XYZ file of C-alpha atoms in Angstrom:
516
model
C -3.550 54.610 -38.190
C -5.925 53.395 -35.447
C -5.613 49.781 -36.609
C -1.825 50.058 -36.573
C -1.805 51.513 -33.047
C -4.210 48.830 -31.763
C -2.071 46.041 -33.090
C 1.015 47.781 -31.773
C -0.368 48.045 -28.236
C -1.678 44.448 -28.242
C 1.636 42.999 -29.424
C 3.619 45.201 -27.071
C 1.650 43.873 -24.082
C 2.475 40.315 -25.039
C 6.196 41.012 -24.671
C 5.753 40.371 -20.941
C 5.359 36.741 -21.941
C 8.686 36.550 -23.747
C 9.661 32.934 -23.960
C 13.370 33.663 -24.251
C 13.518 34.754 -20.602
C 12.452 31.236 -19.602
C 15.230 29.523 -21.520
C 18.508 29.057 -19.721
C 21.303 26.654 -20.699
C 21.111 23.444 -18.727
C 24.906 22.999 -18.566
C 27.834 25.426 -18.378
C 28.487 26.726 -21.853
C 32.225 26.958 -21.356
C 32.335 23.171 -20.969
C 30.543 22.609 -24.249
C 31.860 25.443 -26.444
C 34.762 23.504 -27.956
C 32.378 20.775 -29.124
C 29.888 23.088 -30.761
C 30.247 24.116 -34.412
C 29.880 27.724 -35.488
C 26.992 28.268 -37.910
C 26.599 30.800 -40.739
C 23.276 30.654 -42.529
C 23.472 32.651 -45.776
C 19.989 33.416 -47.079
C 19.757 35.329 -50.354
C 16.623 36.879 -51.811
C 14.623 35.603 -54.802
C 17.332 33.397 -56.260
C 15.754 30.626 -58.294
C 16.678 26.933 -58.226
C 18.603 27.266 -61.511
C 20.396 30.545 -60.891
C 23.726 28.958 -59.847
C 26.222 27.249 -62.133
C 26.265 24.215 -59.787
C 22.496 23.915 -60.404
C 22.820 24.207 -64.163
C 22.975 27.953 -64.841
C 24.895 28.611 -68.100
C 25.177 32.387 -68.170
C 26.040 33.496 -64.633
C 29.379 32.831 -62.961
C 29.319 31.684 -59.321
C 32.718 30.063 -58.621
C 32.686 30.532 -54.848
C 29.222 29.085 -54.287
C 30.047 26.295 -56.699
C 33.104 25.533 -54.545
C 30.821 25.269 -51.500
C 28.901 22.584 -53.370
C 32.070 20.815 -54.515
C 33.328 20.699 -50.938
C 29.962 20.045 -49.294
C 26.480 18.677 -49.901
C 24.127 19.988 -52.585
C 20.438 19.278 -52.067
C 18.209 18.885 -55.116
C 14.818 18.699 -53.384
C 15.004 21.450 -50.771
C 12.112 23.840 -50.298
C 11.502 27.316 -48.964
C 8.838 27.862 -46.346
C 6.735 29.937 -48.712
C 6.838 31.394 -52.239
C 7.470 34.910 -50.827
C 9.896 36.498 -48.413
C 8.308 37.225 -45.023
C 6.449 33.921 -44.480
C 9.373 31.902 -45.858
C 11.710 33.535 -43.339
C 9.048 32.998 -40.650
C 9.070 29.280 -41.403
C 12.867 29.249 -41.071
C 12.785 31.149 -37.807
C 9.886 29.370 -36.117
C 10.255 25.790 -37.336
C 6.648 25.928 -38.490
C 5.027 25.587 -41.906
C 2.681 28.261 -43.173
C -0.422 26.457 -42.034
C 0.693 27.067 -38.474
C 3.065 30.023 -38.262
C 1.796 33.486 -37.344
C 3.352 35.189 -40.401
C 1.931 33.784 -43.633
C 2.261 36.714 -46.033
C 3.919 40.081 -46.646
C 1.524 42.025 -44.398
C 2.851 45.586 -44.144
C 2.721 48.020 -41.203
C 3.503 51.610 -42.226
C 2.660 54.728 -40.284
C 3.333 58.438 -40.300
C 6.062 60.251 -42.213
C 9.481 61.703 -41.595
C 11.727 63.929 -43.725
C 15.223 62.792 -44.698
C 16.876 65.625 -46.636
C 14.563 66.179 -49.592
C 12.933 62.711 -49.177
C 9.795 61.783 -47.283
C 9.779 58.317 -45.751
C 7.674 56.289 -43.288
C 8.083 57.071 -39.592
C 7.366 53.423 -38.729
C 7.846 50.557 -41.134
C 7.925 46.772 -41.205
C 5.926 43.568 -41.510
C 3.621 41.450 -39.386
C 5.502 40.294 -36.255
C 6.421 36.770 -35.279
C 4.357 35.432 -32.390
C 6.266 36.622 -29.286
C 5.089 33.547 -27.396
C 6.661 31.123 -29.887
C 10.458 30.709 -29.723
C 12.531 31.505 -32.818
C 15.903 30.254 -33.958
C 18.228 33.017 -32.607
C 16.653 32.653 -29.193
C 17.466 28.935 -29.125
C 21.050 29.554 -30.220
C 21.480 32.367 -27.684
C 20.082 30.204 -24.878
C 22.636 27.532 -25.738
C 25.699 29.684 -25.449
C 26.042 31.128 -28.978
C 26.970 34.667 -29.851
C 24.295 35.717 -32.352
C 24.448 38.193 -35.215
C 22.108 39.018 -38.087
C 22.905 41.158 -41.105
C 20.431 41.948 -43.869
C 16.652 41.681 -44.092
C 14.621 41.067 -40.916
C 10.967 41.024 -42.071
C 9.789 39.562 -38.764
C 8.042 42.549 -37.200
C 7.665 46.275 -37.707
C 9.746 48.832 -35.865
C 8.753 49.048 -32.217
C 6.770 45.792 -32.266
C 7.296 42.884 -29.897
C 9.342 41.108 -32.577
C 12.446 43.023 -33.585
C 16.000 41.609 -33.453
C 16.828 43.209 -30.089
C 13.883 41.342 -28.511
C 14.393 38.025 -30.251
C 17.838 36.745 -29.246
C 20.039 38.712 -31.636
C 23.155 40.291 -30.105
C 24.088 42.413 -33.110
C 22.014 43.460 -36.131
C 22.514 45.669 -39.186
C 20.213 45.856 -42.191
C 16.607 46.448 -43.155
C 13.934 45.851 -40.523
C 11.334 46.471 -43.250
C 11.443 44.360 -46.402
C 9.588 47.073 -48.342
C 12.534 49.405 -47.658
C 14.814 46.579 -48.867
C 13.517 47.022 -52.439
C 15.957 49.965 -52.658
C 19.700 49.370 -52.631
C 20.368 53.052 -51.974
C 17.827 53.693 -49.205
C 17.367 56.670 -46.889
C 18.261 54.642 -43.803
C 19.157 51.253 -42.430
C 18.569 49.775 -38.952
C 21.156 48.795 -36.363
C 21.393 47.195 -32.924
C 24.421 46.198 -30.897
C 23.802 44.782 -27.414
C 27.506 44.957 -26.491
C 27.720 48.615 -27.484
C 24.926 49.454 -25.046
C 21.977 49.731 -27.468
C 18.643 49.085 -25.823
C 16.606 48.844 -29.004
C 16.942 48.828 -32.772
C 17.633 52.302 -34.112
C 17.782 53.933 -37.527
C 21.056 54.842 -39.222
C 20.454 57.665 -41.698
C 22.540 57.401 -44.868
C 23.572 61.021 -45.134
C 24.991 61.025 -48.654
C 21.960 59.209 -50.067
C 19.377 61.602 -48.641
C 21.009 64.536 -50.411
C 19.514 63.074 -53.597
C 15.953 62.170 -54.564
C 14.760 58.657 -53.866
C 13.176 58.405 -57.326
C 14.069 59.812 -60.708
C 17.373 60.704 -62.360
C 18.895 62.121 -59.169
C 18.748 58.662 -57.585
C 21.760 57.663 -59.646
C 23.873 60.115 -57.634
C 23.422 58.137 -54.418
C 26.622 56.300 -53.375
C 25.825 54.456 -50.122
C 25.121 50.988 -51.508
C 23.344 49.013 -48.801
C 24.345 45.539 -49.971
C 28.053 46.348 -49.567
C 27.472 48.133 -46.246
C 25.601 45.147 -44.823
C 28.228 42.736 -46.081
C 31.052 44.761 -44.509
C 29.242 44.743 -41.166
C 28.856 40.973 -41.454
C 32.559 40.499 -42.234
C 33.521 42.747 -39.298
C 31.304 40.680 -36.984
C 32.889 37.417 -38.206
C 36.336 38.973 -37.750
C 35.548 39.611 -34.067
C 34.631 35.981 -33.367
C 37.153 33.744 -31.735
C 37.625 30.035 -31.246
C 36.178 28.768 -27.947
C 32.899 30.723 -28.103
C 30.486 29.425 -30.771
C 28.727 31.926 -32.985
C 25.550 31.839 -35.054
C 25.204 34.261 -37.940
C 22.161 34.892 -40.154
C 23.404 36.682 -43.265
C 20.159 37.569 -45.032
C 21.402 39.385 -48.131
C 18.862 41.115 -50.382
C 20.670 40.209 -53.601
C 19.479 39.412 -56.262
C 16.087 40.947 -55.395
C 14.900 43.884 -57.480
C 15.750 46.741 -57.936
C 18.272 45.949 -60.620
C 20.866 48.531 -59.689
C 24.358 48.447 -58.188
C 27.711 50.199 -58.428
C 29.164 50.443 -61.949
C 32.234 48.338 -61.358
C 34.161 45.553 -63.060
C 31.499 42.945 -62.239
C 28.797 44.918 -64.047
C 31.139 45.835 -66.935
C 31.983 42.157 -67.409
C 28.346 41.276 -67.986
C 27.617 44.328 -70.135
C 30.305 43.080 -72.454
C 28.957 39.542 -72.264
C 25.299 40.367 -72.951
C 25.244 42.332 -76.171
C 21.927 43.851 -77.320
C 20.749 43.763 -73.719
C 17.276 45.064 -72.898
C 16.438 48.063 -70.710
C 13.700 48.694 -68.126
C 11.823 51.963 -68.432
C 10.773 52.038 -64.808
C 7.273 51.904 -63.477
C 5.616 55.230 -62.761
C 4.416 55.372 -59.166
C 6.318 52.234 -58.159
C 9.501 51.831 -56.148
C 11.509 50.869 -59.237
C 13.572 53.358 -61.232
C 14.619 52.808 -64.866
C 17.502 50.368 -65.379
C 19.887 49.943 -68.267
C 21.238 46.476 -69.226
C 18.822 44.437 -67.119
C 20.363 41.055 -67.976
C 23.821 42.318 -67.110
C 22.564 43.901 -63.907
C 20.822 40.756 -62.752
C 23.765 38.476 -63.553
C 26.150 40.898 -61.818
C 24.022 40.854 -58.683
C 24.397 37.095 -58.373
C 28.131 37.201 -59.094
C 28.476 40.018 -56.546
C 26.736 37.819 -53.995
C 29.107 35.012 -54.970
C 32.008 37.368 -54.272
C 30.602 38.016 -50.797
C 30.510 34.275 -50.146
C 34.115 33.944 -51.227
C 35.131 36.728 -48.843
C 33.265 35.056 -45.994
C 34.998 31.752 -46.596
C 38.383 33.474 -46.823
C 37.744 35.268 -43.528
C 36.887 31.991 -41.798
C 40.046 30.426 -43.174
C 42.206 33.348 -42.056
C 40.919 32.972 -38.520
C 41.228 29.206 -38.509
C 37.466 28.795 -38.101
C 36.643 27.198 -41.427
C 36.856 23.548 -40.299
C 34.392 23.900 -37.414
C 31.916 26.245 -39.080
C 28.778 25.059 -40.814
C 28.032 27.296 -43.800
C 24.598 26.937 -45.372
C 23.692 28.796 -48.567
C 20.119 29.016 -49.808
C 17.350 31.351 -51.054
C 14.040 32.432 -49.566
C 11.864 31.547 -52.583
C 11.847 31.198 -56.359
C 12.845 33.800 -58.952
C 11.126 37.129 -59.412
C 10.231 39.217 -62.485
C 10.079 42.594 -60.772
C 11.883 45.794 -61.719
C 12.681 44.536 -65.212
C 14.040 41.085 -64.234
C 13.738 38.539 -66.987
C 13.740 34.963 -65.587
C 12.789 33.480 -68.949
C 16.039 34.725 -70.494
C 18.183 32.856 -67.987
C 16.022 29.738 -67.859
C 16.251 30.603 -64.206
C 13.708 28.177 -62.787
C 15.895 25.161 -63.537
C 13.220 23.536 -65.725
C 10.664 24.078 -62.985
C 7.307 25.725 -63.549
C 6.394 28.869 -61.682
C 7.951 31.930 -60.082
C 7.864 33.783 -56.817
C 4.336 33.935 -55.257
C 3.360 30.600 -56.802
C 3.253 27.192 -55.136
C 4.409 25.463 -58.289
C 7.885 23.947 -57.877
C 9.585 26.979 -59.373
C 8.189 29.207 -56.630
C 9.286 27.059 -53.675
C 12.099 24.701 -54.691
C 15.442 26.369 -53.951
C 19.190 25.855 -54.025
C 20.418 24.529 -50.673
C 24.104 23.827 -49.994
C 25.709 22.709 -46.729
C 29.478 23.082 -46.230
C 30.865 21.437 -43.105
C 34.298 19.902 -43.610
C 34.385 17.948 -40.323
C 31.123 16.112 -41.063
C 29.819 16.459 -44.631
C 31.414 14.366 -47.343
C 32.700 16.617 -50.122
C 31.002 16.576 -53.495
C 27.765 14.959 -52.268
C 24.445 15.449 -54.049
C 21.384 14.503 -52.042
C 17.703 14.246 -52.969
C 16.313 14.215 -49.429
C 13.133 16.309 -49.261
C 13.530 19.092 -46.713
C 11.898 22.433 -46.011
C 12.879 25.585 -44.093
C 11.034 24.391 -41.027
C 13.549 21.556 -40.771
C 16.422 23.896 -39.984
C 15.425 24.448 -36.329
C 15.269 20.771 -35.405
C 18.506 20.138 -37.347
C 20.415 22.758 -35.383
C 18.916 21.437 -32.121
C 19.988 17.944 -33.130
C 23.521 19.143 -33.864
C 23.632 20.782 -30.428
C 22.446 17.629 -28.733
C 19.087 19.053 -27.679
C 16.684 16.129 -27.291
C 12.910 16.479 -27.664
C 13.351 20.100 -28.760
C 9.645 20.629 -29.432
C 8.708 19.563 -25.908
C 11.553 21.591 -24.395
C 10.702 24.828 -26.190
C 6.898 24.648 -26.314
C 5.578 27.705 -24.548
C 3.171 26.976 -21.668
C 1.455 30.263 -22.366
C 0.197 28.613 -25.567
C -0.184 24.990 -24.494
C -2.021 25.761 -21.256
C -4.677 27.554 -23.266
C -5.482 24.221 -24.903
C -3.723 25.040 -28.189
C -0.618 23.249 -29.483
C 2.595 25.190 -29.920
C 3.427 23.736 -33.313
C 6.884 22.528 -34.385
C 6.681 20.940 -37.831
C 10.263 20.181 -38.732
C 12.354 17.047 -39.023
C 16.115 17.060 -38.445
C 18.249 16.318 -41.518
C 21.425 15.982 -39.400
C 21.507 12.245 -40.172
C 21.691 13.051 -43.907
C 24.597 15.422 -43.325
C 26.458 12.575 -41.581
C 25.647 10.068 -44.321
C 23.312 8.118 -42.018
C 19.834 6.707 -42.555
C 17.288 9.506 -42.537
C 13.694 9.618 -41.387
C 11.545 11.155 -44.135
C 8.621 13.505 -44.034
C 5.252 11.925 -44.595
C 4.416 15.147 -46.453
C 5.396 18.792 -46.894
C 2.920 21.656 -46.755
C 2.615 25.254 -48.021
C -0.109 27.873 -48.252
C -0.043 31.460 -49.493
C -3.001 33.807 -49.147
C -1.979 36.544 -51.606
C -2.386 34.190 -54.598
C -4.834 31.902 -52.736
C -2.723 28.781 -53.244
C -2.022 25.649 -51.176
C 0.360 22.816 -51.901
C 1.099 19.390 -50.440
C 3.889 17.108 -51.499
C 3.725 13.451 -50.442
C 6.450 11.344 -52.030
C 6.257 12.102 -55.742
C 2.615 13.258 -55.535
C 2.009 17.002 -55.528
C -1.396 18.543 -54.817
C -1.748 22.194 -55.894
C -4.874 24.053 -54.874
C -5.645 27.368 -56.575
C -8.734 29.244 -55.396
C -10.063 26.041 -53.871
C -9.618 23.934 -57.025
C -7.315 20.936 -56.548
C -4.864 19.764 -59.189
C -2.655 16.677 -58.943
C 0.788 16.122 -60.423
C 3.265 13.252 -60.339
C 6.669 14.956 -60.031
C 8.569 11.828 -60.938
C 7.046 11.839 -64.452
C 5.988 15.489 -64.704
C 8.498 17.744 -62.926
C 7.222 20.778 -64.866
C 3.683 20.197 -63.526
C 2.072 20.333 -66.971
C -0.448 17.488 -66.619
C -3.212 17.629 -64.032
C -4.139 13.988 -63.351
C -6.560 14.615 -60.511
C -9.447 13.003 -62.439
C -7.440 9.794 -62.761
C -6.590 9.453 -59.082
C -9.505 10.596 -56.923
C -8.254 8.470 -53.997
C -4.891 10.267 -53.971
C -6.587 13.660 -54.272
C -8.823 12.870 -51.300
C -5.837 11.720 -49.242
C -3.949 14.935 -49.937
C -7.008 17.119 -49.315
C -7.355 15.420 -45.941
C -3.744 16.499 -45.195
C -4.634 20.091 -46.109
C -7.529 20.070 -43.661
C -5.326 18.579 -40.978
C -2.437 21.018 -41.429
C -4.315 24.274 -41.975
C -5.191 26.390 -38.958
C -7.267 29.525 -39.367
C -5.566 32.932 -39.353
C -7.432 36.234 -38.976
C -4.903 37.928 -41.257
C -4.080 35.384 -43.972
C -7.023 33.615 -45.641
C -6.952 30.810 -48.193
C -9.739 28.836 -49.840
C -9.646 25.194 -48.771
C -10.450 22.489 -51.329
C -13.779 20.765 -51.022
């Protein structure tokens, strides 16, 4: 408790340095609004590279997302920022890789207790906060005239910290501040903030019907307030309130298809129960957050098809409002597939012939589906093998908005005047979207402390470091990363190790073992 309070006070004091207050649009937004595209960034949770039909999935139906790919650009070598949720989202938000960003793991901050009906829950919950001195994506969009909304998982700071949606450029929010809470689809509460409605901070919304029933055990099945649907309806309502002439930026961070494997018993689930005969069950894990689940294959497949239905409803809403032509819709996932709560990635061949799962820096843990739909710019039916990572999204959006030298413009003097760089690691892929020549990364970088892994990709070479031991793979010949050829190429290994030492900065919270 004392550690939590100390961190809380320290981070709260740094809010006086909020970079967003320094950022004002340089030209009248009304003059530019008609030229600016709307942006919806749809980020799902733990969907593997091969979980969509348009990426080779044979068992799960995703017609709406497939249509996005048919009408847009499908990337085959796109990467998450990390093999787990919070740091991957941090990379997206900050434009930094995990050798530089403040959040590099799922560091939890829980404190106290509170009673909801018959259920005890945490009084304060959430994850390690983003650095309040480093600008994040919603702040940039807000400073450039965009209405901003976020619906789903936040995972960028615990409740009351210096980094919650209300403090970081988000006009309207509804979802889970805490990603631990997001493991339940029928939770005790969600979080909400609406600047236009007069809210001054994120608040809790208690789900009254849910709390009448136990959080764990058989009584959990009697809960009816399904968070995924509630979050989606809030997102649709927000989109419905947007109008042409004022650009909007929406982050739709759905928790599907993350565990737990539970959802309403409707026609989507029934379809897959009929499809997967002799399905397996999950007995639950005593003392964990996961309750028993029947028909785990059907449940998982239905979660992805349900998400696909959400995407279809979003696209229909844009079309109804006449906003579909000038709206960029990006669909992607925060990391590779999981095997929690009874999930069975091996059954679905879910990693798309890639090795590794969530929490691993093998390709299966970090390579993700990534689809861009933008009718006015992107050529329909395009497949592209440009190598990009989440930290490329910030410079891409700045490029689209015409913001030159974005890293220099948004570097915080509170950081740079101390003698430290305010890192921006991304590279715009806007040229690729327009079918133009594209500058390429010299290398891509990942590190993850919880499994003590580091990875570097340079061209087709991939260095994977586990517990300080380097392994080398050639992805052109060995996509599944089966053959460590480090002994055959000591010069390449040294070159990639030098990149690790160059890209890694020390963190007091997230430690990894560097290769020798």
